[in-house]
C-alpha positions as a Markdown table, in Angstrom:
| # | Residue | x | y | z |
|---|---|---|---|---|
| 1 | Unk | -48.8 | -56.3 | -74.5 |
| 2 | Unk | -51.2 | -56.4 | -77.2 |
| 3 | Unk | -52.2 | -53.2 | -78.3 |
| 4 | Unk | -49.8 | -51.5 | -75.7 |
| 5 | Unk | -46.5 | -51.2 | -78.0 |
| 6 | Unk | -43.9 | -48.9 | -76.0 |
| 7 | Unk | -45.3 | -49.5 | -72.5 |
| 8 | Unk | -41.7 | -51.4 | -71.7 |
| 9 | Unk | -39.5 | -48.4 | -73.1 |
| 10 | Unk | -42.0 | -46.1 | -71.2 |
| 11 | Unk | -41.9 | -47.9 | -68.0 |
| 12 | Unk | -38.1 | -47.8 | -68.0 |
| 13 | Unk | -37.6 | -44.1 | -69.0 |
| 14 | Unk | -39.8 | -43.5 | -65.6 |
| 15 | Unk | -37.5 | -45.9 | -63.1 |
| 16 | Unk | -35.1 | -43.2 | -62.5 |
| 17 | Unk | -37.7 | -40.4 | -62.0 |
| 18 | Unk | -37.3 | -40.8 | -58.5 |
| 19 | Unk | -38.4 | -43.1 | -55.4 |
| 20 | Unk | -41.1 | -43.7 | -52.9 |
| 21 | Unk | -38.6 | -41.3 | -50.7 |
| 22 | Unk | -36.7 | -39.4 | -53.5 |
| 23 | Unk | -38.3 | -36.8 | -55.9 |
| 24 | Unk | -36.7 | -36.5 | -59.4 |
| 25 | Unk | -34.6 | -34.2 | -58.5 |
| 26 | Unk | -33.5 | -35.4 | -54.8 |
| 27 | Unk | -32.2 | -38.6 | -56.9 |
| 28 | Unk | -30.2 | -36.7 | -59.3 |
| 29 | Unk | -28.5 | -35.2 | -56.5 |
| 30 | Unk | -28.0 | -38.0 | -54.5 |
| 31 | Unk | -26.4 | -39.5 | -57.6 |
| 32 | Unk | -24.3 | -36.6 | -58.2 |
| 33 | Unk | -22.9 | -36.6 | -54.8 |
| 34 | Unk | -22.0 | -39.9 | -55.1 |
| 35 | Unk | -20.7 | -39.5 | -59.0 |
| 36 | Unk | -22.6 | -41.8 | -59.9 |
| 37 | Unk | -23.7 | -42.4 | -63.5 |
| 38 | Unk | -27.3 | -44.1 | -63.8 |
| 39 | Unk | -29.4 | -45.2 | -67.0 |
| 40 | Unk | -32.6 | -47.1 | -66.9 |
| 41 | Unk | -33.4 | -48.7 | -70.6 |
| 42 | Unk | -35.7 | -51.4 | -72.3 |
| 43 | Unk | -34.4 | -52.7 | -75.3 |
| 44 | Unk | -35.7 | -56.2 | -77.2 |
| 45 | Unk | -35.3 | -58.8 | -74.5 |
| 46 | Unk | -34.8 | -57.1 | -71.2 |
| 47 | Unk | -34.9 | -53.9 | -69.2 |
| 48 | Unk | -31.3 | -53.3 | -67.9 |
| 49 | Unk | -30.4 | -50.7 | -65.0 |
| 50 | Unk | -26.8 | -49.6 | -65.3 |
| 51 | Unk | -24.5 | -47.4 | -63.1 |
| 52 | Unk | -20.9 | -46.9 | -62.6 |
| 53 | Unk | -19.2 | -45.3 | -59.5 |
| 54 | Unk | -15.9 | -45.5 | -57.6 |
| 55 | Unk | -15.4 | -48.4 | -55.6 |
| 56 | Unk | -15.6 | -47.0 | -52.0 |
| 57 | Unk | -19.5 | -45.6 | -52.8 |
| 58 | Unk | -20.7 | -48.9 | -54.0 |
| 59 | Unk | -22.5 | -49.7 | -51.3 |
| 60 | Unk | -24.4 | -46.5 | -50.9 |
| 61 | Unk | -24.8 | -46.5 | -54.7 |
| 62 | Unk | -26.4 | -50.1 | -54.3 |
| 63 | Unk | -29.0 | -48.4 | -51.7 |
| 64 | Unk | -30.2 | -45.6 | -53.6 |
| 65 | Unk | -30.4 | -48.4 | -57.3 |
| 66 | Unk | -32.4 | -50.6 | -55.0 |
| 67 | Unk | -35.0 | -47.9 | -54.1 |
| 68 | Unk | -35.0 | -47.6 | -57.8 |
| 69 | Unk | -35.9 | -50.9 | -58.7 |
| 70 | Unk | -38.4 | -51.8 | -55.6 |
| 71 | Unk | -39.9 | -48.2 | -55.0 |
| 72 | Unk | -40.5 | -46.3 | -58.1 |
| 73 | Unk | -41.8 | -43.1 | -57.8 |
| 74 | Unk | -43.8 | -43.1 | -60.9 |
| 75 | Unk | -45.1 | -39.3 | -60.3 |
| 76 | Unk | -48.1 | -38.4 | -62.5 |
| 77 | Unk | -46.3 | -35.1 | -63.8 |
| 78 | Unk | -43.2 | -37.3 | -64.9 |
| 79 | Unk | -45.4 | -39.7 | -66.2 |
| 80 | Unk | -47.3 | -37.1 | -68.6 |
| 81 | Unk | -43.8 | -35.4 | -69.7 |
| 82 | Unk | -42.1 | -39.1 | -70.7 |
| 83 | Unk | -45.5 | -40.0 | -72.8 |
| 84 | Unk | -44.8 | -36.5 | -74.5 |
| 85 | Unk | -41.5 | -36.6 | -75.2 |
| 86 | Unk | -42.3 | -40.4 | -76.6 |
| 87 | Unk | -44.7 | -39.0 | -78.4 |
| 88 | Unk | -43.1 | -36.2 | -80.0 |
| 89 | Unk | -40.1 | -38.6 | -81.2 |
| 90 | Unk | -42.7 | -40.8 | -83.2 |
| 91 | Unk | -44.1 | -37.7 | -84.6 |
| 92 | Unk | -40.8 | -36.6 | -85.6 |
| 93 | Unk | -39.8 | -40.3 | -87.0 |
| 94 | Unk | -41.0 | -40.4 | -90.4 |
| 95 | Unk | -38.5 | -37.2 | -91.3 |
| 96 | Unk | -36.0 | -39.8 | -91.0 |
| 97 | Unk | -35.0 | -42.4 | -93.5 |
| 98 | Unk | -32.8 | -44.4 | -91.2 |
| 99 | Unk | -36.2 | -44.2 | -88.5 |
| 100 | Unk | -38.2 | -45.8 | -91.5 |
| 101 | Unk | -36.1 | -48.2 | -92.4 |
| 102 | Unk | -35.3 | -49.4 | -89.1 |
| 103 | Unk | -39.2 | -50.3 | -88.8 |
| 104 | Unk | -39.5 | -51.3 | -91.9 |
| 105 | Unk | -37.1 | -54.5 | -91.8 |
| 106 | Unk | -38.3 | -56.6 | -88.6 |
| 107 | Unk | -42.1 | -55.8 | -89.6 |
| 108 | Unk | -41.2 | -57.6 | -92.9 |
| 109 | Unk | -39.0 | -60.2 | -91.1 |
| 110 | Unk | -41.4 | -61.2 | -88.5 |
| 111 | Unk | -45.0 | -60.1 | -89.7 |
| 112 | Unk | -47.8 | -58.8 | -87.8 |
| 113 | Unk | -48.1 | -61.2 | -84.8 |
| 114 | Unk | -44.8 | -61.6 | -83.2 |
| 115 | Unk | -43.7 | -59.1 | -80.7 |
| 116 | Unk | -40.3 | -59.0 | -82.3 |
| 117 | Unk | -42.3 | -57.2 | -85.3 |
| 118 | Unk | -42.8 | -54.2 | -83.0 |
| 119 | Unk | -40.8 | -51.3 | -82.8 |
| 120 | Unk | -39.7 | -51.4 | -79.2 |
| 121 | Unk | -40.9 | -47.0 | -78.9 |
| 122 | Unk | -44.1 | -48.5 | -80.1 |
| 123 | Unk | -46.5 | -46.4 | -82.1 |
| 124 | Unk | -48.2 | -43.0 | -81.7 |
| 125 | Unk | -51.5 | -44.7 | -81.5 |
| 126 | Unk | -50.6 | -46.7 | -78.8 |
| 127 | Unk | -48.1 | -44.7 | -76.7 |
| 128 | Unk | -51.2 | -42.0 | -76.6 |
| 129 | Unk | -53.6 | -44.2 | -75.2 |
| 130 | Unk | -50.9 | -45.8 | -72.1 |
| 131 | Unk | -51.6 | -44.7 | -68.9 |
| 132 | Unk | -50.1 | -44.6 | -65.4 |
| 133 | Unk | -51.7 | -47.4 | -64.1 |
| 134 | Unk | -50.6 | -49.6 | -67.2 |
| 135 | Unk | -47.0 | -48.5 | -66.1 |
| 136 | Unk | -47.5 | -49.5 | -62.4 |
| 137 | Unk | -49.0 | -52.7 | -63.5 |
| 138 | Unk | -46.1 | -53.6 | -66.1 |
| 139 | Unk | -43.4 | -52.6 | -63.4 |
| 140 | Unk | -45.0 | -55.1 | -60.8 |
| 141 | Unk | -45.1 | -58.0 | -63.3 |
| 142 | Unk | -42.1 | -57.4 | -65.0 |
| 143 | Unk | -39.4 | -56.0 | -62.8 |
| 144 | Unk | -38.3 | -57.7 | -60.1 |
| 145 | Unk | -35.6 | -60.5 | -58.9 |
| 146 | Unk | -37.2 | -63.6 | -61.0 |
| 147 | Unk | -34.7 | -63.9 | -63.8 |
| 148 | Unk | -32.8 | -61.2 | -63.3 |
| 149 | Unk | -28.9 | -61.1 | -63.8 |
| 150 | Unk | -26.6 | -59.0 | -61.7 |
| 151 | Unk | -23.2 | -58.0 | -63.0 |
| 152 | Unk | -20.4 | -56.5 | -60.9 |
| 153 | Unk | -17.2 | -55.5 | -62.5 |
| 154 | Unk | -14.8 | -53.6 | -60.1 |
| 155 | Unk | -12.2 | -53.4 | -57.3 |
| 156 | Unk | -14.9 | -55.7 | -54.9 |
| 157 | Unk | -14.0 | -59.1 | -53.3 |
| 158 | Unk | -16.8 | -61.3 | -53.2 |
| 159 | Unk | -17.7 | -61.7 | -50.0 |
| 160 | Unk | -18.1 | -57.9 | -49.2 |
| 161 | Unk | -20.4 | -57.7 | -51.8 |
| 162 | Unk | -22.4 | -60.3 | -50.8 |
| 163 | Unk | -22.6 | -58.5 | -47.5 |
| 164 | Unk | -23.6 | -55.2 | -49.7 |
| 165 | Unk | -26.2 | -57.0 | -51.6 |
| 166 | Unk | -28.0 | -58.5 | -48.4 |
| 167 | Unk | -28.2 | -55.2 | -46.7 |
| 168 | Unk | -29.8 | -53.4 | -49.9 |
| 169 | Unk | -31.3 | -55.6 | -51.8 |
| 170 | Unk | -32.0 | -58.9 | -50.0 |
| 171 | Unk | -35.3 | -57.7 | -49.1 |
| 172 | Unk | -36.1 | -57.6 | -53.1 |
| 173 | Unk | -39.0 | -60.4 | -53.3 |
| 174 | Unk | -39.8 | -62.4 | -56.4 |
| 175 | Unk | -42.9 | -60.9 | -57.3 |
| 176 | Unk | -42.5 | -60.7 | -61.1 |
| 177 | Unk | -43.3 | -63.3 | -63.3 |
| 178 | Unk | -40.1 | -63.8 | -64.8 |
| 179 | Unk | -38.7 | -64.0 | -68.3 |
| 180 | Unk | -41.4 | -64.5 | -70.8 |
| 181 | Unk | -41.3 | -67.5 | -73.6 |
| 182 | Unk | -40.6 | -66.4 | -77.2 |
| 183 | Unk | -42.9 | -67.3 | -80.1 |
| 184 | Unk | -41.0 | -69.2 | -82.7 |
| 185 | Unk | -39.9 | -66.8 | -85.3 |
| 186 | Unk | -41.5 | -67.3 | -88.6 |
| 187 | Unk | -40.0 | -65.8 | -91.6 |
| 188 | Unk | -42.6 | -63.6 | -93.3 |
| 189 | Unk | -40.4 | -61.7 | -95.5 |
| 190 | Unk | -40.3 | -63.5 | -99.5 |
| 191 | Unk | -36.6 | -64.2 | -100.2 |
| 192 | Unk | -34.8 | -61.9 | -103.2 |
| 193 | Unk | -37.5 | -59.4 | -102.9 |
| 194 | Unk | -37.0 | -55.8 | -102.8 |
| 195 | Unk | -39.1 | -53.6 | -100.8 |
| 196 | Unk | -39.2 | -49.7 | -101.0 |
| 197 | Unk | -40.6 | -47.2 | -98.5 |
| 198 | Unk | -40.9 | -44.1 | -100.3 |
| 199 | Unk | -39.8 | -40.9 | -98.7 |
| 200 | Unk | -40.2 | -37.8 | -101.1 |
| 201 | Unk | -37.8 | -35.6 | -101.1 |
| 202 | Unk | -35.0 | -37.5 | -99.3 |
| 203 | Unk | -31.3 | -36.7 | -100.2 |
| 204 | Unk | -29.9 | -40.3 | -99.2 |
| 205 | Unk | -31.5 | -43.7 | -99.1 |
| 206 | Unk | -31.0 | -46.4 | -96.2 |
| 207 | Unk | -30.5 | -50.3 | -97.4 |
| 208 | Unk | -30.9 | -52.9 | -95.3 |
| 209 | Unk | -30.5 | -56.2 | -96.2 |
| 210 | Unk | -31.3 | -59.1 | -93.7 |
| 211 | Unk | -32.3 | -62.3 | -92.8 |
| 212 | Unk | -33.1 | -64.3 | -89.6 |
| 213 | Unk | -30.1 | -66.1 | -87.8 |
| 214 | Unk | -29.5 | -68.8 | -85.4 |
| 215 | Unk | -28.4 | -67.8 | -81.5 |
| 216 | Unk | -25.3 | -68.2 | -79.8 |
| 217 | Unk | -25.8 | -71.7 | -79.1 |
| 218 | Unk | -25.5 | -73.0 | -82.7 |
| 219 | Unk | -22.0 | -74.8 | -83.6 |
| 220 | Unk | -21.4 | -72.0 | -86.3 |
| 221 | Unk | -21.2 | -68.9 | -83.9 |
| 222 | Unk | -17.7 | -68.4 | -84.0 |
| 223 | Unk | -17.3 | -69.0 | -87.5 |
| 224 | Unk | -20.2 | -66.8 | -88.6 |
| 225 | Unk | -18.5 | -63.9 | -86.3 |
| 226 | Unk | -15.1 | -64.2 | -88.1 |
| 227 | Unk | -17.4 | -64.5 | -91.6 |
| 228 | Unk | -19.3 | -61.3 | -91.1 |
| 229 | Unk | -16.2 | -59.5 | -90.1 |
| 230 | Unk | -14.4 | -60.3 | -93.5 |
| 231 | Unk | -17.3 | -58.9 | -95.1 |
| 232 | Unk | -19.1 | -56.0 | -93.6 |
| 233 | Unk | -17.3 | -56.3 | -89.3 |
| 234 | Unk | -14.9 | -53.9 | -90.2 |
| 235 | Unk | -13.7 | -50.9 | -91.9 |
| 236 | Unk | -11.3 | -53.4 | -93.9 |
| 237 | Unk | -14.1 | -55.3 | -94.7 |
| 238 | Unk | -15.6 | -56.0 | -98.2 |
| 239 | Unk | -18.6 | -53.9 | -98.4 |
| 240 | Unk | -16.7 | -51.0 | -97.1 |
| 241 | Unk | -13.9 | -50.9 | -99.3 |
| 242 | Unk | -16.2 | -51.5 | -101.9 |
| 243 | Unk | -18.9 | -49.1 | -101.3 |
| 244 | Unk | -16.7 | -46.5 | -99.6 |
| 245 | Unk | -13.4 | -46.7 | -101.0 |
| 246 | Unk | -13.8 | -48.1 | -104.6 |
| 247 | Unk | -17.2 | -46.4 | -105.5 |
| 248 | Unk | -17.8 | -43.3 | -103.1 |
| 249 | Unk | -21.5 | -44.3 | -102.5 |
| 250 | Unk | -21.3 | -43.6 | -98.8 |
| 251 | Unk | -19.4 | -42.8 | -95.7 |
| 252 | Unk | -19.8 | -46.7 | -94.6 |
| 253 | Unk | -21.1 | -49.9 | -95.2 |
| 254 | Unk | -21.4 | -52.8 | -92.1 |
| 255 | Unk | -22.9 | -55.8 | -91.4 |
| 256 | Unk | -23.5 | -57.3 | -88.1 |
| 257 | Unk | -25.8 | -59.7 | -85.4 |
| 258 | Unk | -28.6 | -58.6 | -83.2 |
| 259 | Unk | -28.8 | -62.0 | -81.4 |
| 260 | Unk | -32.1 | -62.7 | -79.3 |
| 261 | Unk | -33.7 | -65.3 | -77.2 |
| 262 | Unk | -34.9 | -66.5 | -80.6 |
| 263 | Unk | -35.0 | -65.0 | -84.2 |
| 264 | Unk | -32.0 | -63.5 | -84.2 |
| 265 | Unk | -31.3 | -61.0 | -87.2 |
| 266 | Unk | -27.7 | -60.6 | -89.5 |
| 267 | Unk | -28.5 | -57.5 | -91.6 |
| 268 | Unk | -26.2 | -55.4 | -93.4 |
| 269 | Unk | -26.7 | -51.5 | -93.4 |
| 270 | Unk | -25.7 | -48.1 | -95.1 |
| 271 | Unk | -26.6 | -45.0 | -96.1 |
| 272 | Unk | -25.8 | -44.0 | -100.0 |
| 273 | Unk | -26.9 | -41.0 | -102.1 |
| 274 | Unk | -30.2 | -41.2 | -103.7 |
| 275 | Unk | -28.6 | -41.5 | -107.2 |
| 276 | Unk | -26.5 | -44.5 | -106.0 |
| 277 | Unk | -29.5 | -46.3 | -104.6 |
| 278 | Unk | -29.7 | -49.0 | -107.4 |
| 279 | Unk | -26.1 | -49.5 | -108.6 |
| 280 | Unk | -25.3 | -49.6 | -104.4 |
| 281 | Unk | -27.7 | -52.5 | -103.8 |
| 282 | Unk | -26.4 | -54.3 | -106.6 |
| 283 | Unk | -22.9 | -54.0 | -105.0 |
| 284 | Unk | -24.3 | -55.5 | -101.8 |
| 285 | Unk | -25.7 | -58.4 | -103.2 |
| 286 | Unk | -22.7 | -59.0 | -105.3 |
| 287 | Unk | -20.5 | -59.4 | -102.1 |
| 288 | Unk | -23.0 | -61.6 | -100.7 |
| 289 | Unk | -23.1 | -63.9 | -103.6 |
| 290 | Unk | -19.5 | -63.5 | -103.7 |
| 291 | Unk | -18.7 | -64.5 | -100.7 |
| 292 | Unk | -20.9 | -67.5 | -100.8 |
| 293 | Unk | -19.8 | -68.6 | -104.3 |
| 294 | Unk | -16.9 | -67.4 | -106.1 |
| 295 | Unk | -15.0 | -65.1 | -104.0 |
| 296 | Unk | -14.7 | -67.1 | -100.9 |
| 297 | Unk | -13.0 | -65.8 | -97.8 |
| 298 | Unk | -8.8 | -65.7 | -98.5 |
| 299 | Unk | -6.4 | -66.6 | -96.1 |
| 300 | Unk | -5.0 | -63.1 | -95.5 |
| 301 | Unk | -8.5 | -61.9 | -94.5 |
């Protein structure tokens, strides 16, 4: 929500810190006994709970995960610790040029208003004001079965799985609001303008070149996947061969997509020696121009 950037990430970090019947320690021991690896996280468009276990422990693991989803503990001590850790990462972030570059690009492409412009981990000034009541309210409003997707991959029969789900998650009621609509993405950055973030004393520069992109339903989806593979999606791609193998500017250069419900992105990213900043950027732009002009994909590629 406005003014509470980082709330979804903080909430996700607390989901696996115990339930109303299990402390964080008890939950960890119960998962370890079953050989369950559990993770909870929030990303651009969704909050995800992932876990893996051997097939015979699927039902008991479902019982535990059902508790995690329906009755998280939200202990005040756990909240204070996780918020302190989040703030520590935000304070340390500006020391890292990759962290700075990762925050600059979305802000330039989306502007100040749209949620996609905000970093998932928030800002120090917003995270420090978050309260445990904020977390509880956010969880109640957004973590629920409405709009959720369950994916199970393994040695399990559908009929058996359905019976397990009825006995473990069957009582999970849809009190959440479901997925929210996304505001239309508006391109804010001026084309062909280079934005510089000055980090005195940095021994390397991070280059991010990007633009908004179409979503997965666009007819060009598969063609663009292949085109990106040629340009920067593979070790033998043009960008990596140019910047790494030919010029020795970097250990690696890549390009790729970040598909979202709306306003997907396509970006080129690489870290280069400070003294190679300008020539490396020039080569990136040359490769982009070449693919669209004088150097179209070859049959071999």
